[in-house]
PDB file of C-alpha atoms in Angstrom:
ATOM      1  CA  UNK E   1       0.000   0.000   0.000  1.00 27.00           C
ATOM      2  CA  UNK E   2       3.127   2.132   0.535  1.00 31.00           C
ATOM      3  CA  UNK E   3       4.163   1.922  -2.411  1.00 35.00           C
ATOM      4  CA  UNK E   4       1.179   2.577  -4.215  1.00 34.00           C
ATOM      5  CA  UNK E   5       0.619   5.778  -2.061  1.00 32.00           C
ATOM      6  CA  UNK E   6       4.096   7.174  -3.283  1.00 37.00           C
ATOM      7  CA  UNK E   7       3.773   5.774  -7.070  1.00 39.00           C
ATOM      8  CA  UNK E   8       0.130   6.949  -7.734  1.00 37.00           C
ATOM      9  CA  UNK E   9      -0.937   9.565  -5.477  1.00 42.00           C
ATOM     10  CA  UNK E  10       0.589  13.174  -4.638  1.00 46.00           C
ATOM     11  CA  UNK E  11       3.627  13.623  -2.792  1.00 44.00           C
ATOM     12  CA  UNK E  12       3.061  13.893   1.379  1.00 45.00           C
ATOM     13  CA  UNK E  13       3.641  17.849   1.850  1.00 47.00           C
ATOM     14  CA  UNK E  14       6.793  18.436   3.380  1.00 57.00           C
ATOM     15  CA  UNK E  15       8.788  21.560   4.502  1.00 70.00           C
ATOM     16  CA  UNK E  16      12.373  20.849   3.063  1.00 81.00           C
ATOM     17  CA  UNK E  17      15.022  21.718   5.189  1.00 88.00           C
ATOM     18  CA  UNK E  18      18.374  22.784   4.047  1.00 87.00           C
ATOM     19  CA  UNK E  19      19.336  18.571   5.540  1.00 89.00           C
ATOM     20  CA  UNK E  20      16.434  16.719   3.872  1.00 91.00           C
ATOM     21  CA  UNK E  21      17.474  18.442   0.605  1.00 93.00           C
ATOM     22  CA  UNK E  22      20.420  16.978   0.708  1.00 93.00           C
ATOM     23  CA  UNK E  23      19.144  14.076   1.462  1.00 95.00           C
ATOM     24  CA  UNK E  24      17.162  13.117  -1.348  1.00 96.00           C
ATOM     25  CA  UNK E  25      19.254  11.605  -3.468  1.00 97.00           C
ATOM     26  CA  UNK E  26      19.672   8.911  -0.508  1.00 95.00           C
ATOM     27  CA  UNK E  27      16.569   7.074   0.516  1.00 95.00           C
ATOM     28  CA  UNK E  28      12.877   7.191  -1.110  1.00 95.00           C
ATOM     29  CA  UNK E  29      11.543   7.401   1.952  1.00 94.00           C
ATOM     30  CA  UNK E  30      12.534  11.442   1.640  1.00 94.00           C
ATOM     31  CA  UNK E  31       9.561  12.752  -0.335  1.00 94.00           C
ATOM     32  CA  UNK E  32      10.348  15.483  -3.361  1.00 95.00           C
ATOM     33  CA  UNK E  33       7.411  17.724  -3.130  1.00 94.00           C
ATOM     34  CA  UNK E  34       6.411  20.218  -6.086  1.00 94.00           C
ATOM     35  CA  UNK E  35       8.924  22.844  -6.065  1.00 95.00           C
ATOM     36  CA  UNK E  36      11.896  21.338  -4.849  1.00 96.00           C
ATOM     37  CA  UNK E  37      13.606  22.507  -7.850  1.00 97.00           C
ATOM     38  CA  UNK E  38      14.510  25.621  -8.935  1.00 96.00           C
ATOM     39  CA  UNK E  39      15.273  24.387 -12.700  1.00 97.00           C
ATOM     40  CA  UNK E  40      16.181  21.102 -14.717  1.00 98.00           C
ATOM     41  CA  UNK E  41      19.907  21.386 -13.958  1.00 97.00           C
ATOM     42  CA  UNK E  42      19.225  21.593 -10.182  1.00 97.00           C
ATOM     43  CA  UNK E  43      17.371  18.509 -10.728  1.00 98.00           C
ATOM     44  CA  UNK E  44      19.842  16.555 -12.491  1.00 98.00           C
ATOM     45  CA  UNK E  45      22.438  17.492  -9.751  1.00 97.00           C
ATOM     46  CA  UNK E  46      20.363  15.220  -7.680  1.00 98.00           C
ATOM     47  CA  UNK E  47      19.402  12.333 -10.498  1.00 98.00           C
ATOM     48  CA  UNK E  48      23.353  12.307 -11.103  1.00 97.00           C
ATOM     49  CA  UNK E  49      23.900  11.217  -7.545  1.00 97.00           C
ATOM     50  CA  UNK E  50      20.826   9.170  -6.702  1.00 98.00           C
ATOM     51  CA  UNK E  51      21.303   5.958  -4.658  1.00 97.00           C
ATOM     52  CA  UNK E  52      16.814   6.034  -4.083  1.00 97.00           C
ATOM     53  CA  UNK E  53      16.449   2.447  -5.125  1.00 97.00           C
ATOM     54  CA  UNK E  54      18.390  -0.683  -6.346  1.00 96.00           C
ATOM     55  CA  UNK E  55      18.961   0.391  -9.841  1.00 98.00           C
ATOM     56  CA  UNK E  56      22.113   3.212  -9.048  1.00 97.00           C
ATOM     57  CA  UNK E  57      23.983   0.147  -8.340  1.00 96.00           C
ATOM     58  CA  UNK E  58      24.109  -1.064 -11.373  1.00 96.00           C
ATOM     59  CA  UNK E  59      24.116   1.723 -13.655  1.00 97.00           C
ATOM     60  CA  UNK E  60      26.816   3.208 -15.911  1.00 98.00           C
ATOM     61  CA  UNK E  61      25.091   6.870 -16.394  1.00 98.00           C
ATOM     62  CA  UNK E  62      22.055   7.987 -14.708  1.00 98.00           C
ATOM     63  CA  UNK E  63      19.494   8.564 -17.834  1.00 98.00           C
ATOM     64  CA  UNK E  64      17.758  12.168 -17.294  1.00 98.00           C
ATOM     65  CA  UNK E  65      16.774  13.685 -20.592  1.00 98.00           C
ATOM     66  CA  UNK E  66      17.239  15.021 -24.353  1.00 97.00           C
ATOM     67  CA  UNK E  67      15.758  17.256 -26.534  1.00 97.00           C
ATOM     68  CA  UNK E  68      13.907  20.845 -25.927  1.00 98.00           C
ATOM     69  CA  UNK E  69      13.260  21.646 -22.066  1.00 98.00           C
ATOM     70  CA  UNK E  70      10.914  24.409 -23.472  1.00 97.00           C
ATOM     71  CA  UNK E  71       8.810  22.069 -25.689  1.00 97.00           C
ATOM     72  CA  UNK E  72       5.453  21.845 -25.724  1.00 97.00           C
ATOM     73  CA  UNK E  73       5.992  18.099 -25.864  1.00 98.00           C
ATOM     74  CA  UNK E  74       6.939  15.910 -23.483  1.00 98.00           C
ATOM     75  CA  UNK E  75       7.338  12.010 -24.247  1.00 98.00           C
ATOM     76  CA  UNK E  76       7.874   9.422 -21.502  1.00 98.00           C
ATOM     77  CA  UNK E  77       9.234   5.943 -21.724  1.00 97.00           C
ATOM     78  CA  UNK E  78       9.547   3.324 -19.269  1.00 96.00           C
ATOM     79  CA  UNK E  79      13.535   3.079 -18.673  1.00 97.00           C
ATOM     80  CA  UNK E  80      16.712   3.150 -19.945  1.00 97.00           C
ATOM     81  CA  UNK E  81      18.173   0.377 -21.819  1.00 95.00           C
ATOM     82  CA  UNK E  82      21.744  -0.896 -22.848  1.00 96.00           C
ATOM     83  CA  UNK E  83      22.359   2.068 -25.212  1.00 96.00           C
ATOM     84  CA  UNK E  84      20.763   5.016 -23.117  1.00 97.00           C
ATOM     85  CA  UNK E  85      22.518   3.288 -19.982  1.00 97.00           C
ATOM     86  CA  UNK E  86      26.020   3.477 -21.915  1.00 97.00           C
ATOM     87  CA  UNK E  87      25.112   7.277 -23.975  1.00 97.00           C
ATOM     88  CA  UNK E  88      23.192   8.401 -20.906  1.00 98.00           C
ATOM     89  CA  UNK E  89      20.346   9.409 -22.870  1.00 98.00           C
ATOM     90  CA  UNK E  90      16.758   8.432 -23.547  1.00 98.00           C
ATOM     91  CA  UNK E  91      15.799   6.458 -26.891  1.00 97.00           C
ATOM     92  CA  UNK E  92      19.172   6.515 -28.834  1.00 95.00           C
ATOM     93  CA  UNK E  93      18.541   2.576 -29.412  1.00 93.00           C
ATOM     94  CA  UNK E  94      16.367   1.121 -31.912  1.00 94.00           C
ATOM     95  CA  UNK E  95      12.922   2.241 -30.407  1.00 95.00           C
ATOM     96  CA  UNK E  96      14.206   5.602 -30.014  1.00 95.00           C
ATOM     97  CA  UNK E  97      15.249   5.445 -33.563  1.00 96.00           C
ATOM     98  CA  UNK E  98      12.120   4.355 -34.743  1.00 97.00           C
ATOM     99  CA  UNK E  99      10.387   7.596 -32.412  1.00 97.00           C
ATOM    100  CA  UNK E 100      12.793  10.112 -34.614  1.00 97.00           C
ATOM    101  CA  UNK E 101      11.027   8.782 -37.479  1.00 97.00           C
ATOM    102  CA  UNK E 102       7.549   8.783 -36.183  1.00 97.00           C
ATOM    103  CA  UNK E 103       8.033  12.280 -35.008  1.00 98.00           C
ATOM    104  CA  UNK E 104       9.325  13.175 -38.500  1.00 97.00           C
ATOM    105  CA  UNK E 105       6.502  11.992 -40.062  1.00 97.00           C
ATOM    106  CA  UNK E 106       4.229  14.869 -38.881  1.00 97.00           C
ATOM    107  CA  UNK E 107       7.291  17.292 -38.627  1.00 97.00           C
ATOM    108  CA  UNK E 108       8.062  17.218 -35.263  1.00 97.00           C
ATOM    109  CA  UNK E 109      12.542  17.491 -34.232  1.00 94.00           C
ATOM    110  CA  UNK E 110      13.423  15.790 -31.394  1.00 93.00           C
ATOM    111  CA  UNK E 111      15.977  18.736 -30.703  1.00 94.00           C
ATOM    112  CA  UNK E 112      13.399  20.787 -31.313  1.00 95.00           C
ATOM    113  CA  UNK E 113       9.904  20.254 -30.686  1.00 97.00           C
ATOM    114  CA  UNK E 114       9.898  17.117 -27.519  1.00 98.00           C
ATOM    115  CA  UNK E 115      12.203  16.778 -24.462  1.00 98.00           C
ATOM    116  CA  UNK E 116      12.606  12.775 -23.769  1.00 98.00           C
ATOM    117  CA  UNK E 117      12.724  11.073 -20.492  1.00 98.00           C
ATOM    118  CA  UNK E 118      11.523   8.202 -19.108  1.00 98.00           C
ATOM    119  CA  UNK E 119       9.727   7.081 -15.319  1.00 98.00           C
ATOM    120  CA  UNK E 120      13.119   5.539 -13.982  1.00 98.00           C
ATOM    121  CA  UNK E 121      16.313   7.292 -14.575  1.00 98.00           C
ATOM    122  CA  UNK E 122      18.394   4.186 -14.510  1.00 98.00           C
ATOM    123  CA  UNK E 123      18.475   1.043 -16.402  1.00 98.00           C
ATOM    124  CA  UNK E 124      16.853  -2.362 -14.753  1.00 97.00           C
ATOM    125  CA  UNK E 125      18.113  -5.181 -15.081  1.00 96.00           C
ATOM    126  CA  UNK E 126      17.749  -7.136 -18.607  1.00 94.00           C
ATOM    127  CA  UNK E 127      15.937  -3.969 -19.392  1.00 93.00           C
ATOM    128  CA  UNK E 128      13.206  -5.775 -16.980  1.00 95.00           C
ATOM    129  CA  UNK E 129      10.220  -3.621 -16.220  1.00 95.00           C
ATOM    130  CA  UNK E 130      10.680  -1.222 -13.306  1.00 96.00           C
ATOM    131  CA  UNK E 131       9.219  -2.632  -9.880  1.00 96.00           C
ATOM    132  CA  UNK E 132       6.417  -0.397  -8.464  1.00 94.00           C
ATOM    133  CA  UNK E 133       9.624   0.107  -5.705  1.00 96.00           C
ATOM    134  CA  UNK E 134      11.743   1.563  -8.125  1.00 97.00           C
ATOM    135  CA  UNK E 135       9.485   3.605  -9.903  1.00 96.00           C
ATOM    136  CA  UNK E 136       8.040   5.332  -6.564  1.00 96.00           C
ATOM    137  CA  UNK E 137      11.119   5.849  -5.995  1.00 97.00           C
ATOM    138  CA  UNK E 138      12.217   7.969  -9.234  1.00 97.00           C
ATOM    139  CA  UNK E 139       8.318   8.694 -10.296  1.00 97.00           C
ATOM    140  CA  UNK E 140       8.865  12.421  -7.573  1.00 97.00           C
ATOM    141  CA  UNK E 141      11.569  13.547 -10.132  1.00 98.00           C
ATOM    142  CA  UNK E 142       9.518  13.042 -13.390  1.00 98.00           C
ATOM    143  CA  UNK E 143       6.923  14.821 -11.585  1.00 97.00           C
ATOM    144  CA  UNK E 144       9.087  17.796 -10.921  1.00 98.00           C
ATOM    145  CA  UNK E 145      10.773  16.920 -14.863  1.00 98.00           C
ATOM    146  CA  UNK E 146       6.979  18.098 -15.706  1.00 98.00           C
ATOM    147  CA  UNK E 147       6.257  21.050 -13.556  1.00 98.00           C
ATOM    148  CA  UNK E 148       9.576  22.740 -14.651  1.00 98.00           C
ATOM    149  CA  UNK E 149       9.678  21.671 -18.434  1.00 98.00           C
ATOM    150  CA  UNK E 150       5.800  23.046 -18.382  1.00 97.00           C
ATOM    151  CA  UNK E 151       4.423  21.166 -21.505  1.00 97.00           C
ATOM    152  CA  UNK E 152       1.229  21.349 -23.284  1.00 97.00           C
ATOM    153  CA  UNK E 153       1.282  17.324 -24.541  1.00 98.00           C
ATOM    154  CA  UNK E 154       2.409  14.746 -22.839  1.00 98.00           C
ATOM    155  CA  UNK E 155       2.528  11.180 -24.317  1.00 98.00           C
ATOM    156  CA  UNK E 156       3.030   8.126 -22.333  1.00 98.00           C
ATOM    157  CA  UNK E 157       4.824   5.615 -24.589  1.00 97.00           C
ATOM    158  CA  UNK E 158       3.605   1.782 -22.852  1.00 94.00           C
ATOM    159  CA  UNK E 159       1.827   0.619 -19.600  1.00 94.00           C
ATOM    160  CA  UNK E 160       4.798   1.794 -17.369  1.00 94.00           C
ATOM    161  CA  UNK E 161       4.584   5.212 -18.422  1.00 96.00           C
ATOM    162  CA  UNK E 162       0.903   5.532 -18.319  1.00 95.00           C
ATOM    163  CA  UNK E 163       0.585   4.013 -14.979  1.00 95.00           C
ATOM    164  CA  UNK E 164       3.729   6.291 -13.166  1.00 94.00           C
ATOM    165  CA  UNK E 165       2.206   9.178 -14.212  1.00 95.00           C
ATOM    166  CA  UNK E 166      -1.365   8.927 -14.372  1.00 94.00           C
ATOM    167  CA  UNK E 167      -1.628   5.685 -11.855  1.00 93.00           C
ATOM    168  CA  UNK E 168      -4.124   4.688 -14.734  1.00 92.00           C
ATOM    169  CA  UNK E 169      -4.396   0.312 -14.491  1.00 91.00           C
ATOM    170  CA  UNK E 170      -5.855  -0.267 -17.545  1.00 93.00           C
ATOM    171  CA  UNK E 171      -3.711  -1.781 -20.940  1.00 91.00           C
ATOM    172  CA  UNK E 172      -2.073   0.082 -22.969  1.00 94.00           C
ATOM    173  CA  UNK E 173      -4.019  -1.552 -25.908  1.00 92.00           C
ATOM    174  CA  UNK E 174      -7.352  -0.823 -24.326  1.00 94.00           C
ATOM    175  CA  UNK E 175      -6.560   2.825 -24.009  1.00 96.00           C
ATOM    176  CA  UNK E 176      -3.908   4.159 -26.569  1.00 96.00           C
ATOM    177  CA  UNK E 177      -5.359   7.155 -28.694  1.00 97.00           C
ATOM    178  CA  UNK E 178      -7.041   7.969 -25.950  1.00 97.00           C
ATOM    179  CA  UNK E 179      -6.828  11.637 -24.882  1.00 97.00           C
ATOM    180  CA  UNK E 180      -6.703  12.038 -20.945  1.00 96.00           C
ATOM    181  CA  UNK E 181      -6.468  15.190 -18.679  1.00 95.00           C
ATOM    182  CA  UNK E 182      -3.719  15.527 -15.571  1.00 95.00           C
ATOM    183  CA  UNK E 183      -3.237  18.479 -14.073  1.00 93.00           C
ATOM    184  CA  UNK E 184      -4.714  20.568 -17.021  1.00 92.00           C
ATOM    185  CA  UNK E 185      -2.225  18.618 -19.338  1.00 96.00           C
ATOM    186  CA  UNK E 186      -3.432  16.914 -22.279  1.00 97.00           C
ATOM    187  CA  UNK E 187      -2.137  12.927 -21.970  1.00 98.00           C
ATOM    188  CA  UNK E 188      -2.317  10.441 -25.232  1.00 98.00           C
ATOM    189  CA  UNK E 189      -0.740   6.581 -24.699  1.00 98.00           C
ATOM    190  CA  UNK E 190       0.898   5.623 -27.557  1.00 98.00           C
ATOM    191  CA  UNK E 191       2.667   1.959 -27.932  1.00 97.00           C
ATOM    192  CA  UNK E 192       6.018   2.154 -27.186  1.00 96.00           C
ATOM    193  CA  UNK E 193       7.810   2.513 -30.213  1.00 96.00           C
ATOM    194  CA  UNK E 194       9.611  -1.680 -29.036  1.00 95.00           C
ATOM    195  CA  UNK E 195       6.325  -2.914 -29.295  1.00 95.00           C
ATOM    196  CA  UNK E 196       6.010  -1.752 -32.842  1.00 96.00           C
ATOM    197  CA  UNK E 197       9.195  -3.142 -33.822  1.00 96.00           C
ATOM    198  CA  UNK E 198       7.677  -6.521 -32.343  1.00 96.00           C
ATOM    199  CA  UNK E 199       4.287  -5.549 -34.905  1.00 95.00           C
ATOM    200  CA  UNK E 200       6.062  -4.375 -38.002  1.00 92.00           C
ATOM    201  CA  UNK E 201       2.627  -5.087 -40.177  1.00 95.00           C
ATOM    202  CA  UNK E 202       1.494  -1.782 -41.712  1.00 93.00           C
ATOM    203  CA  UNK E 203      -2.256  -3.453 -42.314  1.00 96.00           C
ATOM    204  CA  UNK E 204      -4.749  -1.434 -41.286  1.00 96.00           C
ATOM    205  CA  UNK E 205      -6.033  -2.066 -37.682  1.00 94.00           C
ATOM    206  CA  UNK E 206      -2.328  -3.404 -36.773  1.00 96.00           C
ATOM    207  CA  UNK E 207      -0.268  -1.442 -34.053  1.00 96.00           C
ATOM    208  CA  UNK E 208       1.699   0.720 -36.689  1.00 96.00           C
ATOM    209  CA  UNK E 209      -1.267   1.837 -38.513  1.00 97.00           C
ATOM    210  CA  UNK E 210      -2.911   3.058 -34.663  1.00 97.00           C
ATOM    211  CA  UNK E 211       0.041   4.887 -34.095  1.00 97.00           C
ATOM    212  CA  UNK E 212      -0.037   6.404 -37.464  1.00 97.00           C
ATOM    213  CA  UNK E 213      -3.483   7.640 -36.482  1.00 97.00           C
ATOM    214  CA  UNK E 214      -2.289   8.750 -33.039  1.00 98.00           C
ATOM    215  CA  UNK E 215       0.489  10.730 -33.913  1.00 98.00           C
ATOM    216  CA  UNK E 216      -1.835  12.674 -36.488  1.00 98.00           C
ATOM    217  CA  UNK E 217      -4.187  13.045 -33.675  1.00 98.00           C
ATOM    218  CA  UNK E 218      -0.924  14.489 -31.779  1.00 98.00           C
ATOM    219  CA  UNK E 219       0.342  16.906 -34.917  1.00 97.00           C
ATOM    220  CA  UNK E 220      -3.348  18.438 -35.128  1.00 97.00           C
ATOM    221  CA  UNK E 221      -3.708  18.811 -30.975  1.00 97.00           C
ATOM    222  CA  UNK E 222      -0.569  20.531 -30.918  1.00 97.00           C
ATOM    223  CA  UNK E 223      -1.311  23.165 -34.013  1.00 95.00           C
ATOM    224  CA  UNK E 224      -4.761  23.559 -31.782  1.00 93.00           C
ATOM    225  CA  UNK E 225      -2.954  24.554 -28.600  1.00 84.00           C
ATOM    226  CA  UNK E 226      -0.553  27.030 -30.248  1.00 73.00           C
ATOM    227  CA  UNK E 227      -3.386  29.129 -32.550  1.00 63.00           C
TER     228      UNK E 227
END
């Protein structure tokens, strides 16, 4: 139940001392209310040192971010893998050169137009899905990732992402397309761009045809928001 409190729900309010501060980066059981940061790089001071959960042990670079920290877009994944663990950045593999191309495809840069990151900052195991331990842990500094990087779309590539953020149960399949609201935000799920290299079929109906659909749904959401 504790870890569905600190996974799902809001952070417990706290009153940060100059001591707890520092101590964040040390045990999960310090909570990161909204505000604790003053910007992104403040953040990552913390991420670069984090020892929250079992993962730090067995990273090689802690996995924060890449692309625009002023975009209107904001794309989360589940967790680095062998690539991002060894680059120290989000979806440089194989999925995250499949994203590029999706992105592309309705004229959205990477550099540009999204900032990257994912719900844990540090690569599991096997590239194993996070335990709802781990991602409690790491879930407070997405949260604050969002509140500073102030986007207008957020897309939640798999279950993992979609349940970290929104603490929404439901399959990925059953809800992708699907426009949600958190915190005035509007939320798609998309499939993660692995599980369309798993589904290459273009056929109508198949997983690369949805996300065709999706990411027009994105392109036209996003003109909407800026006019």
């Amino acid at each position: 139940m504790t870890e569905q409190i600190g996974l799902f729900g809001d952070q417990p309010a706290a009153t940060l001392t100059p001591e707890t501060w520092e101590q964040i980066p040390t045990s999960a059981s310090i909570p990161i209310p909204a505000g604790t940061y003053q910007d992104l790089d403040q953040l990552a001071q913390h991420c670069n040192q984090c020892q929250r959960c079992g993962l730090a042990s067995g990273r090689i670079n802690v996995v924060i971010s890449r692309g625009n920290p002023n975009a209107a877009i904001m794309i989360i994944g589940e967790g680095p893998g062998q690539q991002e663990d060894e680059q120290g950045l989000p979806f440089v593999g194989k999925s995250g050169q499949l994203l590029d191309k999706i992105l592309a495809s309705v004229r959205l840069d990477t550099k540009n137009d999204v900032y990257i990151c994912n719900v844990v900052k540090c690569r599991p195991p096997n590239n194993r899905t996070p335990t709802a331990k781990e991602a409690a842990a790491c879930v407070p500094y997405l949260k604050e990732q969002v509140r500073l990087v102030d986007p207008k779309i957020i897309l939640l590539t798999g279950g993992t992402a979609l349940k970290g953020l929104l603490g929404e149960t439901r399959g990925i399949t059953k809800v992708r397309g699907q426009w949600m609201e958190w915190e005035g935000r509007h939320c798609m799920p998309i499939f993660h761009p692995a599980y369309l290299l798993r589904n290459p079929s273009r056929e109508k109906g198949k997983p690369k045809w949805l996300m065709w659909q999706d990411i027009q749904a994105i392109r036209k959401k996003l003109d909407e928001s800026v006019e």
